[in-house]
């Protein structure tokens, strides 16, 4: 407002004064108002230069300027609309006017064109040191000192004895199933509420997924649904070869009852810990509970190698076998000899260097993500009908993504609509994962719900993720809060 005043002038002002005003403000333009203070037009540097070239003098009044109508927007106009107008007319400023035609703000392209994204890579300070070392020593291969060190670091942090660095989290989960001898026709239980990469490796093996619902308490696999699914499978003589338990949005599943059930039926557990590096369950690291677990270092995860994954286990033989399978399964022989099908799944020594640098700041990244979540909760505390992802007392979540449900009985607006409105403001929110049992590619697959109703369906229908990056500024977090309040009618 006060800023607008410093660049506002009238037709009685002189060209000289307008030029001085432009010099001081650094905006490259002034706003011309009429006697009643209503906006008339913008006057740019260029407008004044043209005026002088056409013979006007420095002491002439601005009244000699032609009367044109400059573009404006209202305060209700979404950012995306304002930007589209700027693009169309090749301008970098847009005055925002109220119902009386008064300027309340000046939008500048450079201030509004940067979107707030869901979760972007956040580099630390030492990644380049490890990467440069790889170049200097010519370790540009899917093995080398960075790979070895990254594996040791992850094993320590994840509380497991052994780790194999791989090209992706999906590769880690696939190898886990291969190592557990999952074959064509076998059944594998898998959380329904997850990303497709948890379930696709089951299909890679030609195995049959059975999807298990989430519980409302943690949004992860429901032990109640798992119990029923195991009992049914036992009765039908179709016990699964493995259970894929997913730890979503930075939070572990309720591992004790899940492991108790799986042990009782003698079924091994694979933890999809792609989203939960740095989280704990009852004080123990997420990823240390399954027979095997897979982490992901994709670009949007809490730490990244731009792309990569890690398979971990306490079983040395499994990880040794994983290293063998992930490097094309070459038998020890002077020539190329293969007795099983192998994969090209190993992580490069360069990317492992990025991972080593990233791991040094994992603690800070977790704290930053939790702080983003806490800021949202505090800033929206008085808005009814927002149900945040719960953090049970046994859980320490990294809050990899800040997620919530919009209660449809409180708000007239669906989560999808909220996501759309935020998108128009250049804020990237996303729906929660669409459950696997609703994916066309898995149509007809068995699905066992938590109770009479499906929890994962409700989560998908009402939920959303807000921007959650550890590199978000306080201003960006505030803007998300302000816009969510506005969208939900709580300004
Ligand atoms: C990211 C992710 C994966 C896959 O990891 P990539 O490294 O991208 O292959 C698997 N499961 C879940 C739940 C994920 O979020």
Short mmCIF file of C-alpha atoms and ligand atoms in Angstrom, two decimals:
data_model
loop_
_atom_site.label_atom_id
_atom_site.label_comp_id
_atom_site.label_asym_id
_atom_site.label_seq_id
_atom_site.Cartn_x
_atom_site.Cartn_y
_atom_site.Cartn_z
CA UNK A 1 0.00 0.00 0.00
CA UNK A 2 2.63 2.52 1.09
CA UNK A 3 4.79 1.18 -1.72
CA UNK A 4 2.02 1.96 -4.17
CA UNK A 5 1.88 5.52 -2.80
CA UNK A 6 5.57 6.07 -3.55
CA UNK A 7 4.99 5.39 -7.25
CA UNK A 8 1.66 7.17 -7.64
CA UNK A 9 1.36 10.54 -9.33
CA UNK A 10 -1.13 12.79 -11.14
CA UNK A 11 -1.43 14.54 -14.48
CA UNK A 12 -0.44 17.85 -12.90
CA UNK A 13 3.03 16.44 -12.07
CA UNK A 14 5.95 17.22 -14.35
CA UNK A 15 7.85 14.83 -16.57
CA UNK A 16 10.96 15.55 -14.49
CA UNK A 17 9.19 14.46 -11.26
CA UNK A 18 7.88 11.28 -12.86
CA UNK A 19 11.38 10.37 -14.07
CA UNK A 20 12.82 10.99 -10.60
CA UNK A 21 10.09 8.83 -9.09
CA UNK A 22 10.90 6.01 -11.49
CA UNK A 23 14.60 6.30 -10.62
CA UNK A 24 13.91 6.06 -6.90
CA UNK A 25 11.43 3.20 -6.99
CA UNK A 26 13.29 0.84 -9.29
CA UNK A 27 9.99 -0.42 -10.71
CA UNK A 28 10.45 1.18 -14.15
CA UNK A 29 7.04 2.82 -14.03
CA UNK A 30 4.68 5.13 -12.14
CA UNK A 31 0.94 4.89 -11.64
CA UNK A 32 -1.12 7.79 -12.92
CA UNK A 33 -4.18 8.56 -10.73
CA UNK A 34 -7.07 10.95 -11.33
CA UNK A 35 -8.13 13.69 -8.86
CA UNK A 36 -10.28 11.20 -6.97
CA UNK A 37 -7.30 8.85 -6.55
CA UNK A 38 -8.59 6.27 -9.04
CA UNK A 39 -6.18 4.47 -11.32
CA UNK A 40 -5.94 5.82 -14.84
CA UNK A 41 -2.88 4.29 -16.52
CA UNK A 42 0.69 3.24 -16.03
CA UNK A 43 3.52 5.45 -17.26
CA UNK A 44 6.75 3.66 -18.03
CA UNK A 45 10.27 4.87 -18.58
CA UNK A 46 9.67 4.25 -22.28
CA UNK A 47 6.45 6.31 -22.34
CA UNK A 48 8.36 9.31 -20.94
CA UNK A 49 11.28 8.85 -23.30
CA UNK A 50 8.93 8.79 -26.29
CA UNK A 51 7.24 11.93 -24.96
CA UNK A 52 10.59 13.76 -24.77
CA UNK A 53 11.60 12.57 -28.24
CA UNK A 54 8.33 13.90 -29.67
CA UNK A 55 9.25 17.36 -28.41
CA UNK A 56 7.88 17.57 -24.86
CA UNK A 57 10.08 19.20 -22.21
CA UNK A 58 11.13 18.07 -18.76
CA UNK A 59 8.91 20.73 -17.19
CA UNK A 60 5.79 19.82 -19.15
CA UNK A 61 2.94 18.33 -17.16
CA UNK A 62 2.07 14.68 -17.56
CA UNK A 63 -1.25 15.90 -18.88
CA UNK A 64 0.31 15.73 -22.36
CA UNK A 65 0.26 11.94 -22.08
CA UNK A 66 -2.41 10.22 -24.17
CA UNK A 67 -5.41 8.82 -22.34
CA UNK A 68 -5.19 5.07 -22.61
CA UNK A 69 -6.58 2.28 -20.46
CA UNK A 70 -3.89 0.16 -18.85
CA UNK A 71 -4.53 -3.43 -17.85
CA UNK A 72 -5.44 -4.14 -14.25
CA UNK A 73 -6.56 -7.13 -12.19
CA UNK A 74 -8.73 -7.45 -9.11
CA UNK A 75 -7.43 -8.86 -5.84
CA UNK A 76 -9.54 -11.97 -6.51
CA UNK A 77 -7.68 -12.81 -9.71
CA UNK A 78 -5.49 -15.90 -9.23
CA UNK A 79 -1.79 -15.52 -9.87
CA UNK A 80 -1.88 -17.78 -12.86
CA UNK A 81 -4.42 -15.46 -14.48
CA UNK A 82 -2.33 -12.39 -13.76
CA UNK A 83 0.74 -14.09 -15.24
CA UNK A 84 -1.19 -15.14 -18.33
CA UNK A 85 -2.22 -11.48 -18.84
CA UNK A 86 1.39 -10.35 -18.46
CA UNK A 87 2.52 -12.97 -20.97
CA UNK A 88 -0.18 -12.04 -23.46
CA UNK A 89 0.61 -8.32 -23.34
CA UNK A 90 4.37 -8.69 -22.79
CA UNK A 91 4.37 -6.63 -19.59
CA UNK A 92 6.01 -7.20 -16.24
CA UNK A 93 3.66 -5.25 -13.95
CA UNK A 94 -0.03 -5.32 -13.20
CA UNK A 95 -1.81 -2.93 -10.83
CA UNK A 96 -4.33 -4.62 -8.55
CA UNK A 97 -7.41 -2.42 -8.10
CA UNK A 98 -10.37 -2.51 -5.71
CA UNK A 99 -14.08 -1.93 -6.49
CA UNK A 100 -13.54 1.86 -6.41
CA UNK A 101 -10.76 1.67 -8.97
CA UNK A 102 -8.01 2.40 -6.45
CA UNK A 103 -4.68 0.63 -6.66
CA UNK A 104 -4.15 -1.67 -3.69
CA UNK A 105 -1.05 -3.48 -4.94
CA UNK A 106 1.34 -3.72 -7.84
CA UNK A 107 2.07 -7.25 -9.08
CA UNK A 108 5.53 -7.77 -10.46
CA UNK A 109 6.35 -10.71 -12.65
CA UNK A 110 9.55 -11.57 -10.79
CA UNK A 111 7.62 -11.77 -7.50
CA UNK A 112 4.79 -13.96 -8.69
CA UNK A 113 6.21 -16.19 -11.41
CA UNK A 114 8.01 -18.59 -9.08
CA UNK A 115 5.71 -21.49 -8.14
CA UNK A 116 5.82 -23.15 -4.73
CA UNK A 117 6.43 -26.78 -5.59
CA UNK A 118 5.49 -29.91 -3.66
CA UNK A 119 8.97 -31.21 -2.85
CA UNK A 120 12.16 -30.28 -4.66
CA UNK A 121 15.79 -31.44 -4.33
CA UNK A 122 17.71 -29.63 -1.60
CA UNK A 123 21.47 -29.90 -1.92
CA UNK A 124 23.83 -29.59 1.02
CA UNK A 125 27.41 -28.36 0.97
CA UNK A 126 29.50 -31.49 0.53
CA UNK A 127 27.92 -33.39 -2.35
CA UNK A 128 30.35 -31.85 -4.86
CA UNK A 129 33.36 -32.84 -2.74
CA UNK A 130 32.45 -36.52 -3.05
CA UNK A 131 31.47 -36.19 -6.71
CA UNK A 132 34.73 -34.39 -7.57
CA UNK A 133 36.69 -37.07 -5.77
CA UNK A 134 34.97 -39.67 -7.95
CA UNK A 135 36.03 -37.74 -11.06
CA UNK A 136 39.58 -37.12 -9.81
CA UNK A 137 40.12 -40.81 -9.09
CA UNK A 138 38.20 -41.91 -12.21
CA UNK A 139 35.75 -44.01 -10.22
CA UNK A 140 32.97 -43.40 -12.77
CA UNK A 141 31.38 -46.82 -12.44
CA UNK A 142 28.58 -48.63 -10.69
CA UNK A 143 30.99 -49.45 -7.91
CA UNK A 144 33.69 -47.59 -6.01
CA UNK A 145 34.52 -45.93 -2.69
CA UNK A 146 31.44 -43.66 -2.63
CA UNK A 147 29.16 -46.66 -3.17
CA UNK A 148 30.83 -48.58 -0.32
CA UNK A 149 30.73 -45.60 2.04
CA UNK A 150 27.13 -44.70 1.15
CA UNK A 151 26.06 -48.28 1.88
CA UNK A 152 27.82 -48.21 5.26
CA UNK A 153 26.26 -44.83 6.13
CA UNK A 154 22.74 -45.94 5.22
CA UNK A 155 23.10 -49.23 7.09
CA UNK A 156 24.14 -47.33 10.21
CA UNK A 157 21.32 -44.80 9.94
CA UNK A 158 18.70 -47.44 9.10
CA UNK A 159 19.85 -49.67 11.94
CA UNK A 160 20.64 -52.68 9.74
CA UNK A 161 23.76 -54.71 9.16
CA UNK A 162 23.98 -54.59 5.36
CA UNK A 163 22.98 -52.44 2.40
CA UNK A 164 23.27 -52.57 -1.39
CA UNK A 165 23.15 -49.30 -3.34
CA UNK A 166 20.92 -49.57 -6.40
CA UNK A 167 19.66 -47.51 -9.31
CA UNK A 168 16.22 -46.88 -7.79
CA UNK A 169 13.88 -47.67 -4.95
CA UNK A 170 11.78 -49.67 -7.38
CA UNK A 171 14.83 -51.81 -8.22
CA UNK A 172 15.38 -52.38 -4.49
CA UNK A 173 11.81 -53.61 -4.00
CA UNK A 174 12.01 -55.76 -7.12
CA UNK A 175 15.24 -57.41 -5.95
CA UNK A 176 13.68 -57.96 -2.51
CA UNK A 177 10.94 -60.03 -4.15
CA UNK A 178 13.45 -61.88 -6.32
CA UNK A 179 15.51 -62.69 -3.21
CA UNK A 180 12.41 -64.02 -1.45
CA UNK A 181 11.85 -66.27 -4.47
CA UNK A 182 8.57 -64.68 -5.49
CA UNK A 183 7.60 -66.31 -8.77
CA UNK A 184 4.88 -66.42 -11.35
CA UNK A 185 1.52 -67.23 -9.77
CA UNK A 186 2.67 -66.56 -6.18
CA UNK A 187 0.63 -64.18 -4.08
CA UNK A 188 2.10 -61.08 -2.49
CA UNK A 189 0.13 -58.89 -0.07
CA UNK A 190 0.75 -55.17 -0.50
CA UNK A 191 -0.58 -51.94 0.98
CA UNK A 192 -3.27 -50.57 -1.33
CA UNK A 193 -2.73 -46.98 -0.26
CA UNK A 194 0.65 -46.35 -1.91
CA UNK A 195 2.51 -45.33 -5.03
CA UNK A 196 2.48 -47.81 -7.94
CA UNK A 197 6.19 -48.57 -7.48
CA UNK A 198 5.34 -50.64 -4.37
CA UNK A 199 3.10 -52.96 -6.39
CA UNK A 200 4.70 -53.01 -9.85
CA UNK A 201 7.59 -55.31 -8.82
CA UNK A 202 4.98 -57.93 -7.86
CA UNK A 203 3.78 -57.81 -11.46
CA UNK A 204 7.39 -57.90 -12.76
CA UNK A 205 7.64 -61.33 -11.13
CA UNK A 206 4.36 -62.47 -12.63
CA UNK A 207 3.02 -62.77 -9.10
CA UNK A 208 -0.51 -61.83 -8.01
CA UNK A 209 -0.97 -58.86 -5.68
CA UNK A 210 -3.60 -58.82 -2.95
CA UNK A 211 -4.20 -55.31 -1.70
CA UNK A 212 -4.59 -54.54 2.00
CA UNK A 213 -6.39 -51.44 3.29
CA UNK A 214 -4.89 -48.68 5.44
CA UNK A 215 -5.88 -47.90 9.03
CA UNK A 216 -7.14 -44.46 10.09
CA UNK A 217 -4.59 -44.36 12.95
CA UNK A 218 -1.43 -44.20 10.82
CA UNK A 219 -2.72 -44.18 7.21
CA UNK A 220 -0.50 -47.25 6.69
CA UNK A 221 -1.33 -50.95 6.43
CA UNK A 222 -4.18 -51.95 8.71
CA UNK A 223 -3.18 -54.87 10.98
CA UNK A 224 -6.91 -55.73 11.20
CA UNK A 225 -7.21 -56.05 7.43
CA UNK A 226 -3.94 -57.98 7.27
CA UNK A 227 -5.18 -60.40 9.92
CA UNK A 228 -8.36 -61.11 7.96
CA UNK A 229 -6.47 -61.41 4.69
CA UNK A 230 -4.01 -63.91 6.17
CA UNK A 231 -6.78 -65.97 7.76
CA UNK A 232 -8.71 -66.08 4.47
CA UNK A 233 -5.58 -66.95 2.51
CA UNK A 234 -4.69 -69.73 4.94
CA UNK A 235 -8.20 -71.18 4.66
CA UNK A 236 -7.94 -71.09 0.87
CA UNK A 237 -4.46 -72.60 0.94
CA UNK A 238 -3.04 -69.49 -0.70
CA UNK A 239 -0.74 -67.86 1.84
CA UNK A 240 1.36 -65.08 0.29
CA UNK A 241 5.05 -65.48 -0.46
CA UNK A 242 5.70 -62.02 1.05
CA UNK A 243 3.96 -58.99 2.51
CA UNK A 244 4.96 -55.56 1.16
CA UNK A 245 4.35 -53.06 3.97
CA UNK A 246 4.61 -49.42 2.89
CA UNK A 247 5.63 -46.54 5.20
CA UNK A 248 3.97 -43.50 3.69
CA UNK A 249 4.66 -39.78 3.82
CA UNK A 250 7.57 -40.20 6.25
CA UNK A 251 5.81 -42.46 8.75
CA UNK A 252 6.30 -46.11 9.68
CA UNK A 253 3.44 -48.57 9.63
CA UNK A 254 2.43 -50.14 12.96
CA UNK A 255 5.12 -52.82 12.69
CA UNK A 256 4.64 -54.81 15.92
CA UNK A 257 1.18 -56.26 15.16
CA UNK A 258 2.08 -56.64 11.48
CA UNK A 259 5.28 -58.59 12.26
CA UNK A 260 3.50 -60.69 14.86
CA UNK A 261 0.91 -61.74 12.28
CA UNK A 262 3.45 -62.38 9.54
CA UNK A 263 5.65 -64.39 11.91
CA UNK A 264 2.65 -66.43 13.02
CA UNK A 265 1.96 -67.34 9.38
CA UNK A 266 5.67 -67.55 8.57
CA UNK A 267 5.49 -64.96 5.80
CA UNK A 268 8.48 -62.61 5.29
CA UNK A 269 7.93 -58.85 5.32
CA UNK A 270 9.42 -56.40 2.82
CA UNK A 271 9.33 -52.80 4.00
CA UNK A 272 8.81 -50.19 1.32
CA UNK A 273 10.67 -47.47 3.20
CA UNK A 274 11.07 -45.27 0.11
CA UNK A 275 9.32 -42.41 1.90
CA UNK A 276 10.43 -43.05 5.47
CA UNK A 277 14.21 -42.65 5.69
CA UNK A 278 14.89 -40.94 9.02
CA UNK A 279 11.61 -42.00 10.65
CA UNK A 280 11.42 -44.29 13.69
CA UNK A 281 8.93 -46.78 15.09
CA UNK A 282 9.10 -47.14 18.89
CA UNK A 283 12.53 -45.54 18.69
CA UNK A 284 13.92 -47.92 16.06
CA UNK A 285 14.69 -46.77 12.52
CA UNK A 286 12.08 -47.33 9.83
CA UNK A 287 13.46 -49.86 7.37
CA UNK A 288 14.97 -52.07 10.08
CA UNK A 289 11.87 -54.21 10.62
CA UNK A 290 11.35 -56.15 7.41
CA UNK A 291 13.39 -59.14 6.29
CA UNK A 292 14.39 -56.66 3.59
CA UNK A 293 13.62 -52.99 3.09
CA UNK A 294 13.97 -50.58 0.18
CA UNK A 295 14.80 -46.86 0.31
CA UNK A 296 14.49 -44.36 -2.54
CA UNK A 297 16.65 -41.36 -3.38
CA UNK A 298 14.47 -40.04 -6.15
CA UNK A 299 14.45 -36.27 -6.66
CA UNK A 300 11.38 -35.61 -4.54
CA UNK A 301 12.38 -37.77 -1.56
CA UNK A 302 13.77 -36.44 1.73
CA UNK A 303 17.31 -36.88 0.42
CA UNK A 304 18.17 -37.52 -3.19
CA UNK A 305 20.90 -38.79 -5.48
CA UNK A 306 18.77 -37.50 -8.38
CA UNK A 307 17.73 -41.12 -8.76
CA UNK A 308 18.71 -44.14 -6.74
CA UNK A 309 17.74 -46.65 -4.10
CA UNK A 310 19.07 -48.93 -1.39
CA UNK A 311 18.18 -52.46 -0.38
CA UNK A 312 18.91 -53.21 3.28
CA UNK A 313 18.78 -56.29 5.48
CA UNK A 314 20.37 -57.85 8.52
CA UNK A 315 20.96 -60.95 6.43
CA UNK A 316 24.44 -60.74 4.87
CA UNK A 317 23.72 -63.52 2.39
CA UNK A 318 20.69 -61.70 0.98
CA UNK A 319 22.64 -58.48 0.40
CA UNK A 320 25.60 -60.32 -1.13
CA UNK A 321 23.16 -61.99 -3.48
CA UNK A 322 21.55 -58.60 -4.25
CA UNK A 323 24.94 -57.20 -5.30
CA UNK A 324 25.44 -60.21 -7.55
CA UNK A 325 21.98 -60.01 -9.16
CA UNK A 326 22.17 -56.23 -9.60
CA UNK A 327 25.39 -56.46 -11.63
CA UNK A 328 24.09 -58.85 -14.30
CA UNK A 329 24.54 -62.05 -12.23
CA UNK A 330 27.95 -62.95 -13.59
CA UNK A 331 29.17 -66.30 -12.30
CA UNK A 332 32.82 -66.49 -11.25
CA UNK A 333 34.50 -67.60 -14.48
CA UNK A 334 37.16 -66.17 -16.82
CA UNK A 335 34.49 -65.69 -19.52
CA UNK A 336 30.92 -64.38 -19.22
CA UNK A 337 28.97 -67.16 -17.54
CA UNK A 338 25.37 -66.83 -16.30
CA UNK A 339 23.27 -69.40 -14.53
CA UNK A 340 20.46 -67.06 -13.38
CA UNK A 341 18.76 -63.97 -14.79
CA UNK A 342 20.51 -60.80 -13.67
CA UNK A 343 19.74 -57.10 -13.63
CA UNK A 344 21.58 -53.86 -14.26
CA UNK A 345 20.47 -52.25 -11.01
CA UNK A 346 23.66 -51.00 -9.33
CA UNK A 347 24.15 -47.36 -8.29
CA UNK A 348 26.92 -45.34 -9.91
CA UNK A 349 29.83 -44.13 -7.79
CA UNK A 350 29.08 -40.54 -8.82
CA UNK A 351 25.50 -40.63 -7.59
CA UNK A 352 26.60 -42.36 -4.39
CA UNK A 353 28.81 -39.30 -3.85
CA UNK A 354 25.72 -37.09 -3.98
CA UNK A 355 24.08 -39.46 -1.51
CA UNK A 356 26.98 -39.25 0.96
CA UNK A 357 26.71 -35.45 0.98
CA UNK A 358 22.94 -35.60 1.36
CA UNK A 359 23.11 -38.05 4.26
CA UNK A 360 25.23 -35.61 6.25
CA UNK A 361 22.24 -33.28 6.43
CA UNK A 362 19.45 -35.85 6.83
CA UNK A 363 18.79 -34.73 10.42
CA UNK A 364 18.41 -31.11 9.30
CA UNK A 365 16.12 -32.14 6.47
CA UNK A 366 13.88 -34.09 8.84
CA UNK A 367 13.74 -31.14 11.24
CA UNK A 368 12.92 -28.74 8.39
CA UNK A 369 10.12 -30.93 7.03
CA UNK A 370 8.64 -31.33 10.50
CA UNK A 371 8.83 -27.56 10.96
CA UNK A 372 6.91 -27.02 7.69
CA UNK A 373 4.21 -29.37 8.94
CA UNK A 374 4.09 -27.71 12.39
CA UNK A 375 3.79 -24.27 10.76
CA UNK A 376 0.80 -25.43 8.71
CA UNK A 377 -0.90 -26.95 11.74
CA UNK A 378 -0.35 -23.78 13.80
CA UNK A 379 -1.31 -21.41 10.98
CA UNK A 380 -4.52 -23.31 10.25
CA UNK A 381 -5.38 -24.33 13.83
CA UNK A 382 -8.61 -22.33 13.88
CA UNK A 383 -9.85 -23.67 10.53
CA UNK A 384 -12.28 -26.52 11.22
CA UNK A 385 -12.49 -29.59 9.02
CA UNK A 386 -8.78 -30.13 8.35
CA UNK A 387 -7.64 -33.55 9.59
CA UNK A 388 -3.86 -33.82 9.53
CA UNK A 389 -2.13 -37.16 9.06
CA UNK A 390 -1.99 -38.53 12.60
CA UNK A 391 1.32 -39.33 14.27
CA UNK A 392 0.64 -42.17 16.74
CA UNK A 393 2.59 -42.15 20.00
CA UNK A 394 4.84 -44.94 18.70
CA UNK A 395 5.81 -42.94 15.64
CA UNK A 396 8.42 -40.32 14.86
CA UNK A 397 7.48 -39.17 11.37
CA UNK A 398 9.78 -37.16 9.12
CA UNK A 399 6.65 -35.49 7.71
CA UNK A 400 8.21 -36.03 4.29
CA UNK A 401 4.99 -34.56 2.94
CA UNK A 402 2.51 -32.47 4.90
CA UNK A 403 -0.77 -34.23 4.29
CA UNK A 404 -4.34 -33.75 5.47
CA UNK A 405 -7.93 -34.52 4.70
CA UNK A 406 -10.54 -31.86 4.02
CA UNK A 407 -13.73 -32.86 5.84
CA UNK A 408 -16.51 -32.80 3.23
CA UNK A 409 -19.17 -32.37 5.94
CA UNK A 410 -17.53 -29.09 7.02
CA UNK A 411 -16.37 -27.61 3.73
CA UNK A 412 -18.47 -27.22 0.63
CA UNK A 413 -15.31 -27.72 -1.33
CA UNK A 414 -13.69 -31.01 -2.31
CA UNK A 415 -9.96 -31.67 -1.88
CA UNK A 416 -9.71 -31.69 -5.69
CA UNK A 417 -11.17 -28.21 -5.82
CA UNK A 418 -8.78 -26.99 -3.12
CA UNK A 419 -5.87 -28.42 -5.13
CA UNK A 420 -7.15 -26.64 -8.26
CA UNK A 421 -7.55 -23.29 -6.49
CA UNK A 422 -4.07 -23.53 -4.98
CA UNK A 423 -2.70 -24.44 -8.41
CA UNK A 424 -4.19 -21.24 -9.83
CA UNK A 425 -2.13 -19.42 -7.19
CA UNK A 426 1.02 -21.24 -8.33
CA UNK A 427 1.02 -23.46 -5.25
CA UNK A 428 1.51 -27.11 -6.07
CA UNK A 429 -0.70 -29.30 -3.90
CA UNK A 430 -1.45 -32.89 -4.91
CA UNK A 431 -4.01 -35.56 -4.12
CA UNK A 432 -3.00 -38.40 -1.81
CA UNK A 433 -2.01 -41.65 -3.49
CA UNK A 434 -4.81 -43.26 -5.44
CA UNK A 435 -5.19 -46.75 -3.93
CA UNK A 436 -3.86 -49.63 -6.00
CA UNK A 437 -7.19 -51.50 -5.90
CA UNK A 438 -8.69 -48.58 -7.86
CA UNK A 439 -5.98 -48.46 -10.52
CA UNK A 440 -7.11 -49.67 -13.94
CA UNK A 441 -3.93 -51.71 -14.30
CA UNK A 442 -4.81 -53.71 -11.18
CA UNK A 443 -8.55 -54.01 -11.90
CA UNK A 444 -10.07 -57.19 -10.50
CA UNK A 445 -7.37 -57.64 -7.84
CA UNK A 446 -8.48 -58.81 -4.38
CA UNK A 447 -8.75 -56.06 -1.78
CA UNK A 448 -9.29 -56.51 1.95
CA UNK A 449 -10.66 -53.50 3.85
CA UNK A 450 -9.91 -52.35 7.37
CA UNK A 451 -13.54 -52.57 8.50
CA UNK A 452 -16.91 -52.27 6.82
CA UNK A 453 -15.61 -49.29 4.91
CA UNK A 454 -12.44 -48.76 2.97
CA UNK A 455 -10.10 -46.30 4.71
CA UNK A 456 -7.82 -45.85 1.70
CA UNK A 457 -10.75 -44.79 -0.51
CA UNK A 458 -11.72 -42.11 2.00
CA UNK A 459 -8.12 -40.89 2.20
CA UNK A 460 -7.90 -40.61 -1.57
CA UNK A 461 -11.24 -38.87 -1.94
CA UNK A 462 -10.65 -36.23 0.73
CA UNK A 463 -6.90 -35.92 1.10
CA UNK A 464 -4.17 -33.69 -0.22
CA UNK A 465 -0.45 -32.99 0.14
CA UNK A 466 0.77 -29.42 0.61
CA UNK A 467 4.18 -28.10 -0.48
CA UNK A 468 6.62 -29.69 1.96
CA UNK A 469 10.18 -29.06 0.78
CA UNK A 470 12.92 -28.68 3.38
CA UNK A 471 14.10 -25.69 1.31
CA UNK A 472 10.86 -23.70 1.64
CA UNK A 473 11.28 -20.16 2.95
CA UNK A 474 9.20 -18.79 5.82
CA UNK A 475 7.50 -16.49 3.28
CA UNK A 476 6.55 -19.42 1.08
CA UNK A 477 5.13 -21.37 4.03
CA UNK A 478 3.14 -18.27 5.02
CA UNK A 479 1.81 -17.84 1.53
CA UNK A 480 0.56 -21.43 1.48
CA UNK A 481 -1.19 -20.86 4.83
CA UNK A 482 -2.75 -17.60 3.66
CA UNK A 483 -3.98 -19.18 0.43
CA UNK A 484 -5.40 -22.31 2.12
CA UNK A 485 -7.27 -20.00 4.53
CA UNK A 486 -8.56 -17.97 1.61
CA UNK A 487 -9.63 -21.02 -0.38
CA UNK A 488 -11.46 -22.47 2.64
CA UNK A 489 -13.09 -19.11 3.37
CA UNK A 490 -11.20 -18.31 6.57
CA UNK A 491 -9.32 -15.09 5.89
C1 LIG B 1 9.35 -43.17 -4.55
C2 LIG B 1 8.69 -44.42 -4.14
C3 LIG B 1 9.08 -45.68 -4.64
C4 LIG B 1 10.04 -45.84 -5.78
O1 LIG B 1 11.28 -45.29 -5.63
P1 LIG B 1 12.10 -44.89 -6.95
O2 LIG B 1 13.44 -44.58 -6.41
O3 LIG B 1 11.41 -43.70 -7.51
O4 LIG B 1 12.09 -46.04 -7.87
C5 LIG B 1 8.48 -46.80 -4.12
N1 LIG B 1 7.53 -46.72 -3.19
C6 LIG B 1 7.11 -45.56 -2.70
C7 LIG B 1 6.06 -45.56 -1.65
C8 LIG B 1 7.65 -44.36 -3.17
O5 LIG B 1 7.20 -43.20 -2.71
#
